[in-house]
């Protein structure tokens, strides 16, 4: 396990900042919290269902679970509960980031990163990025592309409480068409139905939680169908890149359940894509889409605040040499602006067709550190795409749990559910940026 007390001061020194006792308390609390009964009292409660907030709320946590929810004056607080005031704050479910890459930590050169640091993913980089996500209020996440020997071990360590991090649903390596040599660490070639069947079966043996296909425009429908048939036979979902119209058409014809990303090569989805989407939904199958547009919408525009890339939380848990390497690469970070009107139009097309949108960030990419990605994605949904705050929160809490088949355990705040709860200072329904620095994070009743 990482020694966070030792690592945090080192990070502060490297970044030229003053190390404060409050950060020491925050990081050491990851390991030292022993309380099991909490009463969160007085704030507003958003339950993640999409319904209206509850004012002057009380939320009782007993062990791993939510025991009761009520209001001041109507719900009594047992004497043996640790009372925490949430006045002026908002209680809400822990967030789900539906698209991250724990192997990345913001470096701008992917080939260099893989060749230099793959052997440090398991013991150094992934534990750090998992911690960064948890402290950002993300209590559940999906990793959609990583070396199997690293990501499945990290999943087990988090589940066993050996390292702090969100509940992790892992795809393992992406199933793809031929790729560059440097991408061999996190991709597997499924060109041809025999290879597709072999690689999909290998992921079943590794107990992957979901399958991820990328580069489908270079695959056949039969290749994709081979993967989806094997996944569906085991009750698993298949998601795929949707960066091009060709990827989407082959993916839909091959039976995928969800898409990632919004491409901007075309100004809108053509009629051929929309007909396939309509056919999918008309057949009684819901279609999910995680557009990951926060970085696209702000990169290279007046919305982008490059000062956030200097935030020490982006580097929590990483060794000094890796921090310096990432920061050196960011000197040349200068992404081209993306036409926002194209993304808005395509999101509108998906909404009008009845597609269910989910919040995911592609966290870990350059300019999109895990500590910042989620709140910036949700802010972009509200401020740029015009999606309502309650709907955005629902798409980052209740809906992801529903897709992953765990909505009876997590995703909403209800008695009997696991106590994945965050508390933020202010009201995200008025300003989503209050999610930037959660005051409290509870995962399965344990306060981090």
Coordinates of C-alpha atoms in Angstrom, one line a residue:
X1 CA 0.0 0.0 0.0
X2 CA 1.2 3.5 -0.8
X3 CA 2.4 5.6 2.1
X4 CA 0.3 8.7 1.5
X5 CA 1.8 10.5 4.4
X6 CA 5.2 10.2 2.8
X7 CA 4.1 10.8 -0.8
X8 CA 2.0 13.9 -0.3
X9 CA 4.7 16.2 1.1
X10 CA 7.0 15.1 -1.7
X11 CA 4.4 16.2 -4.3
X12 CA 4.1 19.6 -2.6
X13 CA 7.8 20.1 -2.7
X14 CA 8.0 19.1 -6.4
X15 CA 5.2 21.5 -7.3
X16 CA 6.8 24.3 -5.3
X17 CA 3.7 24.6 -3.0
X18 CA 3.3 24.8 0.8
X19 CA 2.4 21.4 2.4
X20 CA -0.5 21.9 4.8
X21 CA -1.7 19.8 7.7
X22 CA -5.2 19.7 6.2
X23 CA -4.0 17.6 3.3
X24 CA -2.1 15.3 5.7
X25 CA -5.4 14.8 7.6
X26 CA -7.3 14.1 4.4
X27 CA -4.9 11.5 3.0
X28 CA -4.3 9.8 6.3
X29 CA -8.0 9.5 6.8
X30 CA -8.0 7.0 3.9
X31 CA -6.6 4.5 6.3
X32 CA -7.6 5.7 9.7
X33 CA -11.4 6.1 9.6
X34 CA -13.0 3.7 12.1
X35 CA -16.4 5.2 12.6
X36 CA -19.3 3.1 11.3
X37 CA -22.4 5.1 12.2
X38 CA -22.9 8.6 10.8
X39 CA -25.7 11.1 10.8
X40 CA -25.4 13.7 8.0
X41 CA -27.7 16.4 9.1
X42 CA -29.3 19.6 7.8
X43 CA -28.2 19.9 4.1
X44 CA -30.0 19.4 0.8
X45 CA -30.2 15.8 -0.4
X46 CA -30.2 14.9 -4.1
X47 CA -31.0 11.1 -4.3
X48 CA -29.8 10.4 -7.9
X49 CA -33.1 9.3 -9.2
X50 CA -33.8 12.5 -11.1
X51 CA -36.4 13.5 -8.6
X52 CA -36.5 16.8 -6.7
X53 CA -34.1 17.5 -3.9
X54 CA -35.0 17.1 -0.2
X55 CA -34.3 20.1 2.0
X56 CA -33.1 20.0 5.6
X57 CA -32.3 16.4 5.2
X58 CA -31.0 13.7 7.5
X59 CA -29.1 10.7 6.2
X60 CA -28.2 7.9 8.5
X61 CA -25.3 5.6 7.6
X62 CA -25.0 2.3 9.6
X63 CA -22.0 0.3 8.6
X64 CA -21.9 -0.2 4.8
X65 CA -25.5 0.8 4.3
X66 CA -27.9 3.7 4.4
X67 CA -30.2 3.1 7.3
X68 CA -32.7 5.9 6.9
X69 CA -33.4 9.2 5.2
X70 CA -35.7 11.9 6.5
X71 CA -35.9 15.6 7.5
X72 CA -35.2 17.7 10.6
X73 CA -38.1 17.4 12.9
X74 CA -39.4 14.1 11.6
X75 CA -36.4 11.7 11.8
X76 CA -34.7 11.1 15.2
X77 CA -31.0 10.5 15.4
X78 CA -29.8 7.6 17.5
X79 CA -27.5 8.6 20.4
X80 CA -24.6 6.5 19.2
X81 CA -24.2 8.1 15.7
X82 CA -21.5 10.6 14.9
X83 CA -23.3 13.7 13.9
X84 CA -21.9 15.7 10.9
X85 CA -23.5 19.0 10.0
X86 CA -24.2 19.4 6.2
X87 CA -25.8 22.8 6.5
X88 CA -25.1 24.8 3.4
X89 CA -24.1 21.7 1.6
X90 CA -25.5 19.1 -0.7
X91 CA -25.6 15.3 -0.1
X92 CA -25.7 13.2 -3.2
X93 CA -24.8 9.7 -4.4
X94 CA -21.1 9.0 -5.2
X95 CA -20.4 9.7 -8.8
X96 CA -19.9 7.2 -11.6
X97 CA -17.3 8.0 -14.2
X98 CA -18.3 5.6 -17.0
X99 CA -15.0 6.0 -19.0
X100 CA -11.6 6.2 -17.5
X101 CA -8.1 4.9 -18.2
X102 CA -6.3 4.4 -14.9
X103 CA -3.0 3.7 -16.8
X104 CA -2.9 7.4 -17.9
X105 CA -2.0 10.3 -15.7
X106 CA -2.0 13.2 -18.2
X107 CA 1.2 12.8 -20.2
X108 CA 0.9 14.1 -23.8
X109 CA 2.9 11.4 -25.5
X110 CA 1.1 8.0 -25.4
X111 CA 3.8 5.9 -27.2
X112 CA 6.4 7.2 -24.9
X113 CA 4.2 6.7 -21.8
X114 CA 3.5 3.1 -22.6
X115 CA 7.2 2.3 -23.4
X116 CA 8.4 4.0 -20.3
X117 CA 5.9 3.2 -17.6
X118 CA 3.9 0.0 -18.4
X119 CA 6.0 -1.9 -15.8
X120 CA 4.9 0.7 -13.2
X121 CA 1.2 0.7 -13.9
X122 CA 0.2 -1.9 -11.3
X123 CA 2.3 -0.8 -8.3
X124 CA 2.6 2.9 -8.8
X125 CA 0.4 4.7 -11.4
X126 CA -2.9 2.9 -11.1
X127 CA -3.1 3.1 -7.3
X128 CA -2.4 6.8 -7.6
X129 CA -5.0 7.5 -10.3
X130 CA -7.6 5.4 -8.4
X131 CA -7.0 7.5 -5.3
X132 CA -7.4 10.7 -7.3
X133 CA -10.7 9.5 -8.6
X134 CA -12.0 8.6 -5.2
X135 CA -11.0 12.0 -3.7
X136 CA -12.8 13.7 -6.6
X137 CA -16.1 12.0 -5.4
X138 CA -16.1 9.2 -8.0
X139 CA -17.0 6.0 -6.0
X140 CA -17.7 3.8 -9.0
X141 CA -16.0 3.7 -12.4
X142 CA -15.3 1.8 -15.6
X143 CA -11.9 1.4 -17.0
X144 CA -12.2 0.8 -20.7
X145 CA -8.7 -0.1 -21.9
X146 CA -5.7 -1.3 -19.9
X147 CA -3.2 -4.3 -19.7
X148 CA -5.1 -7.2 -18.1
X149 CA -2.3 -8.1 -15.7
X150 CA -2.6 -4.6 -14.2
X151 CA -6.2 -3.6 -14.3
X152 CA -7.7 -6.9 -13.0
X153 CA -5.2 -6.9 -10.1
X154 CA -6.1 -3.3 -9.2
X155 CA -9.8 -4.3 -9.3
X156 CA -9.1 -7.1 -6.8
X157 CA -7.0 -4.9 -4.5
X158 CA -9.7 -2.2 -4.4
X159 CA -12.4 -4.8 -3.7
X160 CA -10.3 -6.2 -0.9
X161 CA -9.7 -2.7 0.6
X162 CA -6.0 -3.1 0.1
X163 CA -5.8 0.2 -1.7
X164 CA -8.3 3.1 -1.9
X165 CA -10.3 3.7 -5.1
X166 CA -13.7 3.6 -6.6
X167 CA -15.5 0.3 -7.2
X168 CA -13.9 -0.7 -10.4
X169 CA -15.6 -2.4 -13.4
X170 CA -12.8 -3.3 -15.9
X171 CA -12.8 -4.2 -19.6
X172 CA -9.2 -5.2 -19.7
X173 CA -7.6 -4.7 -23.2
X174 CA -9.6 -3.2 -26.0
X175 CA -10.7 -5.5 -28.7
X176 CA -9.5 -3.9 -31.9
X177 CA -8.3 -4.0 -35.5
X178 CA -4.5 -3.9 -36.2
X179 CA -2.8 -1.3 -34.2
X180 CA 0.7 0.3 -33.8
X181 CA 3.3 -1.6 -31.8
X182 CA 3.1 0.7 -28.8
X183 CA -0.6 -0.1 -28.4
X184 CA 0.0 -3.8 -27.8
X185 CA 0.0 -3.3 -24.1
X186 CA -3.7 -2.5 -23.9
X187 CA -5.3 -3.8 -27.2
X188 CA -5.9 -7.2 -28.7
X189 CA -6.4 -7.9 -32.4
X190 CA -9.8 -9.4 -33.3
X191 CA -9.6 -9.3 -37.1
X192 CA -11.3 -12.5 -38.2
X193 CA -13.9 -14.4 -36.3
X194 CA -11.5 -17.0 -35.0
X195 CA -9.3 -14.3 -33.3
X196 CA -12.4 -12.5 -32.1
X197 CA -13.7 -15.6 -30.5
X198 CA -10.3 -16.4 -28.9
X199 CA -9.8 -13.0 -27.4
X200 CA -13.4 -12.7 -26.2
X201 CA -13.1 -16.0 -24.5
X202 CA -9.9 -15.0 -22.9
X203 CA -11.6 -12.0 -21.4
X204 CA -14.4 -14.3 -20.0
X205 CA -11.7 -16.3 -18.3
X206 CA -10.2 -13.1 -16.8
X207 CA -13.7 -12.2 -15.5
X208 CA -13.9 -8.9 -17.4
X209 CA -16.9 -6.8 -16.4
X210 CA -17.6 -5.4 -19.9
X211 CA -16.1 -5.7 -23.3
X212 CA -14.7 -2.7 -25.3
X213 CA -14.3 -2.6 -29.1
X214 CA -12.3 0.1 -30.8
X215 CA -11.6 0.8 -34.5
X216 CA -14.7 -1.2 -35.7
X217 CA -14.5 0.5 -39.1
X218 CA -11.6 -1.8 -39.8
X219 CA -13.4 -4.9 -38.6
X220 CA -16.2 -6.9 -40.2
X221 CA -19.7 -7.1 -38.8
X222 CA -19.0 -10.8 -38.3
X223 CA -16.0 -10.0 -36.1
X224 CA -18.1 -7.7 -33.9
X225 CA -21.0 -10.1 -33.8
X226 CA -18.7 -12.9 -32.6
X227 CA -17.6 -10.7 -29.7
X228 CA -21.1 -9.6 -28.8
X229 CA -22.6 -13.1 -29.0
X230 CA -19.9 -14.4 -26.5
X231 CA -20.4 -11.4 -24.2
X232 CA -24.2 -11.6 -24.2
X233 CA -24.1 -15.4 -23.5
X234 CA -22.3 -14.5 -20.2
X235 CA -24.6 -11.6 -19.4
X236 CA -22.0 -9.0 -20.3
X237 CA -22.4 -5.7 -22.2
X238 CA -20.3 -4.6 -25.1
X239 CA -19.4 -1.0 -25.7
X240 CA -17.6 0.4 -28.7
X241 CA -16.0 3.6 -30.0
X242 CA -18.4 5.9 -31.9
X243 CA -15.9 8.4 -33.3
X244 CA -17.0 7.8 -36.9
X245 CA -20.2 7.0 -38.7
X246 CA -18.6 3.7 -39.9
X247 CA -17.8 2.6 -36.4
X248 CA -21.3 3.2 -35.3
X249 CA -22.9 1.4 -38.3
X250 CA -20.7 -1.7 -37.9
X251 CA -21.2 -1.6 -34.1
X252 CA -25.0 -1.5 -34.3
X253 CA -25.1 -4.1 -37.0
X254 CA -22.8 -6.3 -34.8
X255 CA -25.0 -5.9 -31.7
X256 CA -23.1 -3.6 -29.4
X257 CA -25.0 -2.1 -26.4
X258 CA -23.4 1.2 -26.0
X259 CA -21.0 3.7 -27.7
X260 CA -18.2 6.0 -26.4
X261 CA -17.3 9.4 -27.7
X262 CA -18.7 11.8 -30.3
X263 CA -16.8 12.3 -33.5
X264 CA -16.6 15.6 -35.2
X265 CA -15.6 14.7 -38.8
X266 CA -19.2 15.1 -39.9
X267 CA -21.5 18.0 -38.9
X268 CA -24.3 15.6 -37.8
X269 CA -25.1 11.9 -37.8
X270 CA -26.3 10.9 -41.3
X271 CA -29.7 9.4 -41.9
X272 CA -28.2 5.9 -42.3
X273 CA -26.9 6.1 -38.7
X274 CA -30.1 7.5 -37.3
X275 CA -32.1 4.7 -39.0
X276 CA -29.9 2.1 -37.4
X277 CA -30.3 3.8 -34.0
X278 CA -34.1 3.9 -34.4
X279 CA -34.2 0.2 -35.4
X280 CA -32.2 -0.8 -32.4
X281 CA -34.5 1.1 -30.0
X282 CA -37.6 0.0 -31.8
X283 CA -36.6 -3.6 -31.2
X284 CA -37.0 -3.0 -27.5
X285 CA -33.3 -2.7 -26.7
X286 CA -32.2 0.5 -25.0
X287 CA -29.1 2.1 -26.5
X288 CA -26.7 3.9 -24.2
X289 CA -24.1 6.5 -25.1
X290 CA -21.2 7.9 -23.1
X291 CA -20.2 10.9 -25.2
X292 CA -17.1 12.0 -23.2
X293 CA -17.3 15.6 -24.5
X294 CA -16.1 17.7 -21.6
X295 CA -12.5 17.8 -22.8
X296 CA -13.6 18.4 -26.5
X297 CA -15.9 21.3 -25.5
X298 CA -13.3 23.2 -23.5
X299 CA -10.0 22.3 -25.0
X300 CA -8.5 25.2 -26.9
X301 CA -11.5 27.5 -26.1
X302 CA -12.0 30.3 -23.6
X303 CA -13.7 27.7 -21.3
X304 CA -10.4 26.0 -20.7
X305 CA -8.5 26.9 -17.5
X306 CA -5.0 25.7 -18.0
X307 CA -4.1 26.7 -14.4
X308 CA -6.1 23.7 -13.3
X309 CA -3.4 21.5 -14.8
X310 CA -1.0 22.7 -12.0
X311 CA -3.4 21.5 -9.2
X312 CA -1.4 19.2 -6.9
X313 CA -4.5 16.9 -6.6
X314 CA -3.8 15.9 -10.2
X315 CA -0.6 14.2 -9.1
X316 CA -1.5 12.8 -5.7
X317 CA 0.3 9.5 -5.0
X318 CA 2.7 9.7 -8.0
X319 CA 6.5 9.8 -7.5
X320 CA 8.4 13.0 -8.1
X321 CA 10.1 11.8 -11.3
X322 CA 6.8 10.9 -12.9
X323 CA 5.2 14.2 -11.9
X324 CA 8.1 16.1 -13.4
X325 CA 7.9 14.0 -16.6
X326 CA 4.1 14.7 -17.0
X327 CA 4.6 18.4 -16.3
X328 CA 7.4 18.7 -18.8
X329 CA 5.2 17.2 -21.5
X330 CA 2.4 19.6 -20.7
X331 CA 4.5 22.6 -21.6
X332 CA 3.6 21.8 -25.2
X333 CA -0.1 21.1 -24.5
X334 CA -2.0 23.1 -27.1
X335 CA -5.1 21.3 -28.3
X336 CA -7.0 22.5 -31.3
X337 CA -10.6 23.9 -30.7
X338 CA -13.4 21.6 -31.5
X339 CA -16.6 23.1 -33.1
X340 CA -19.0 23.1 -30.2
X341 CA -22.0 23.4 -32.4
X342 CA -21.3 20.0 -34.0
X343 CA -21.3 18.3 -30.6
X344 CA -24.5 20.1 -29.5
X345 CA -26.2 19.0 -32.7
X346 CA -25.2 15.4 -32.4
X347 CA -26.2 15.2 -28.7
X348 CA -29.6 16.6 -29.7
X349 CA -30.0 14.0 -32.4
X350 CA -29.2 11.2 -29.8
X351 CA -31.7 12.7 -27.3
X352 CA -34.4 13.0 -29.9
X353 CA -33.9 9.4 -30.9
X354 CA -34.3 8.2 -27.3
X355 CA -30.7 7.2 -26.6
X356 CA -29.8 7.2 -22.9
X357 CA -26.8 9.4 -22.2
X358 CA -24.3 8.6 -19.5
X359 CA -21.5 10.7 -17.9
X360 CA -18.0 9.6 -18.6
X361 CA -14.8 11.6 -19.1
X362 CA -12.0 9.6 -20.8
X363 CA -10.1 10.6 -17.7
X364 CA -6.4 10.4 -17.7
X365 CA -5.8 11.9 -21.1
X366 CA -3.8 15.0 -21.7
X367 CA -5.6 18.1 -20.3
X368 CA -8.1 15.8 -18.5
X369 CA -6.6 14.7 -15.2
X370 CA -8.7 12.3 -13.1
X371 CA -9.0 14.8 -10.2
X372 CA -10.6 17.4 -12.6
X373 CA -12.3 15.4 -15.3
X374 CA -15.7 14.5 -13.8
X375 CA -16.9 17.9 -12.5
X376 CA -15.7 19.6 -15.7
X377 CA -17.6 17.0 -17.8
X378 CA -20.8 17.6 -15.8
X379 CA -20.3 21.4 -16.0
X380 CA -20.0 21.2 -19.8
X381 CA -23.2 19.1 -19.9
X382 CA -25.1 21.9 -18.1
X383 CA -23.4 25.1 -19.4
X384 CA -22.6 24.1 -23.0
X385 CA -25.0 21.3 -23.9
X386 CA -28.0 22.8 -21.9
X387 CA -28.8 19.5 -20.2
X388 CA -30.5 20.1 -16.9
X389 CA -28.5 19.7 -13.6
X390 CA -30.8 17.0 -12.2
X391 CA -30.7 15.1 -15.5
X392 CA -26.9 15.4 -15.5
X393 CA -26.6 14.1 -12.0
X394 CA -29.0 11.2 -12.8
X395 CA -26.7 10.4 -15.7
X396 CA -23.7 10.3 -13.4
X397 CA -25.4 8.3 -10.6
X398 CA -28.6 6.3 -11.0
X399 CA -28.4 5.6 -14.7
X400 CA -24.9 4.1 -14.8
X401 CA -25.8 1.8 -11.9
X402 CA -28.9 0.8 -13.9
X403 CA -26.8 -0.1 -17.0
X404 CA -24.3 -2.1 -15.0
X405 CA -27.1 -4.0 -13.2
X406 CA -26.3 -2.9 -9.7
X407 CA -29.0 -0.3 -9.2
X408 CA -30.4 -2.3 -6.3
X409 CA -27.2 -1.6 -4.4
X410 CA -25.8 1.8 -5.5
X411 CA -26.5 4.8 -7.7
X412 CA -29.2 6.4 -5.6
X413 CA -29.6 7.4 -1.9
X414 CA -32.3 5.1 -0.4
X415 CA -32.6 3.1 2.8
X416 CA -30.9 -0.3 2.3
X417 CA -28.5 0.9 -0.4
X418 CA -24.8 0.9 0.0
X419 CA -23.7 4.2 1.5
X420 CA -21.8 5.7 -1.5
X421 CA -22.3 9.3 -0.6
X422 CA -20.5 12.6 -1.3
X423 CA -21.1 16.0 0.3
X424 CA -20.3 19.2 -1.5
X425 CA -20.2 22.8 -0.4
X426 CA -23.0 24.6 -2.2
X427 CA -25.7 23.6 -4.6
X428 CA -24.7 21.8 -7.8
X429 CA -28.2 22.6 -9.2
X430 CA -27.1 26.2 -9.3
X431 CA -23.4 25.7 -10.2
X432 CA -22.0 22.3 -11.1
X433 CA -18.5 23.4 -10.3
X434 CA -19.2 22.9 -6.6
X435 CA -18.4 19.3 -7.3
X436 CA -14.7 20.3 -7.8
X437 CA -13.8 19.8 -4.1
X438 CA -16.1 17.4 -2.2
X439 CA -16.1 18.1 1.5
X440 CA -16.7 14.4 2.3
X441 CA -16.6 11.1 0.4
X442 CA -18.2 7.9 1.8
X443 CA -17.7 4.6 -0.1
X444 CA -19.8 1.7 1.3
X445 CA -20.1 3.6 4.5
X446 CA -16.4 4.2 5.0
X447 CA -15.4 7.8 5.1
X448 CA -12.3 8.7 3.1

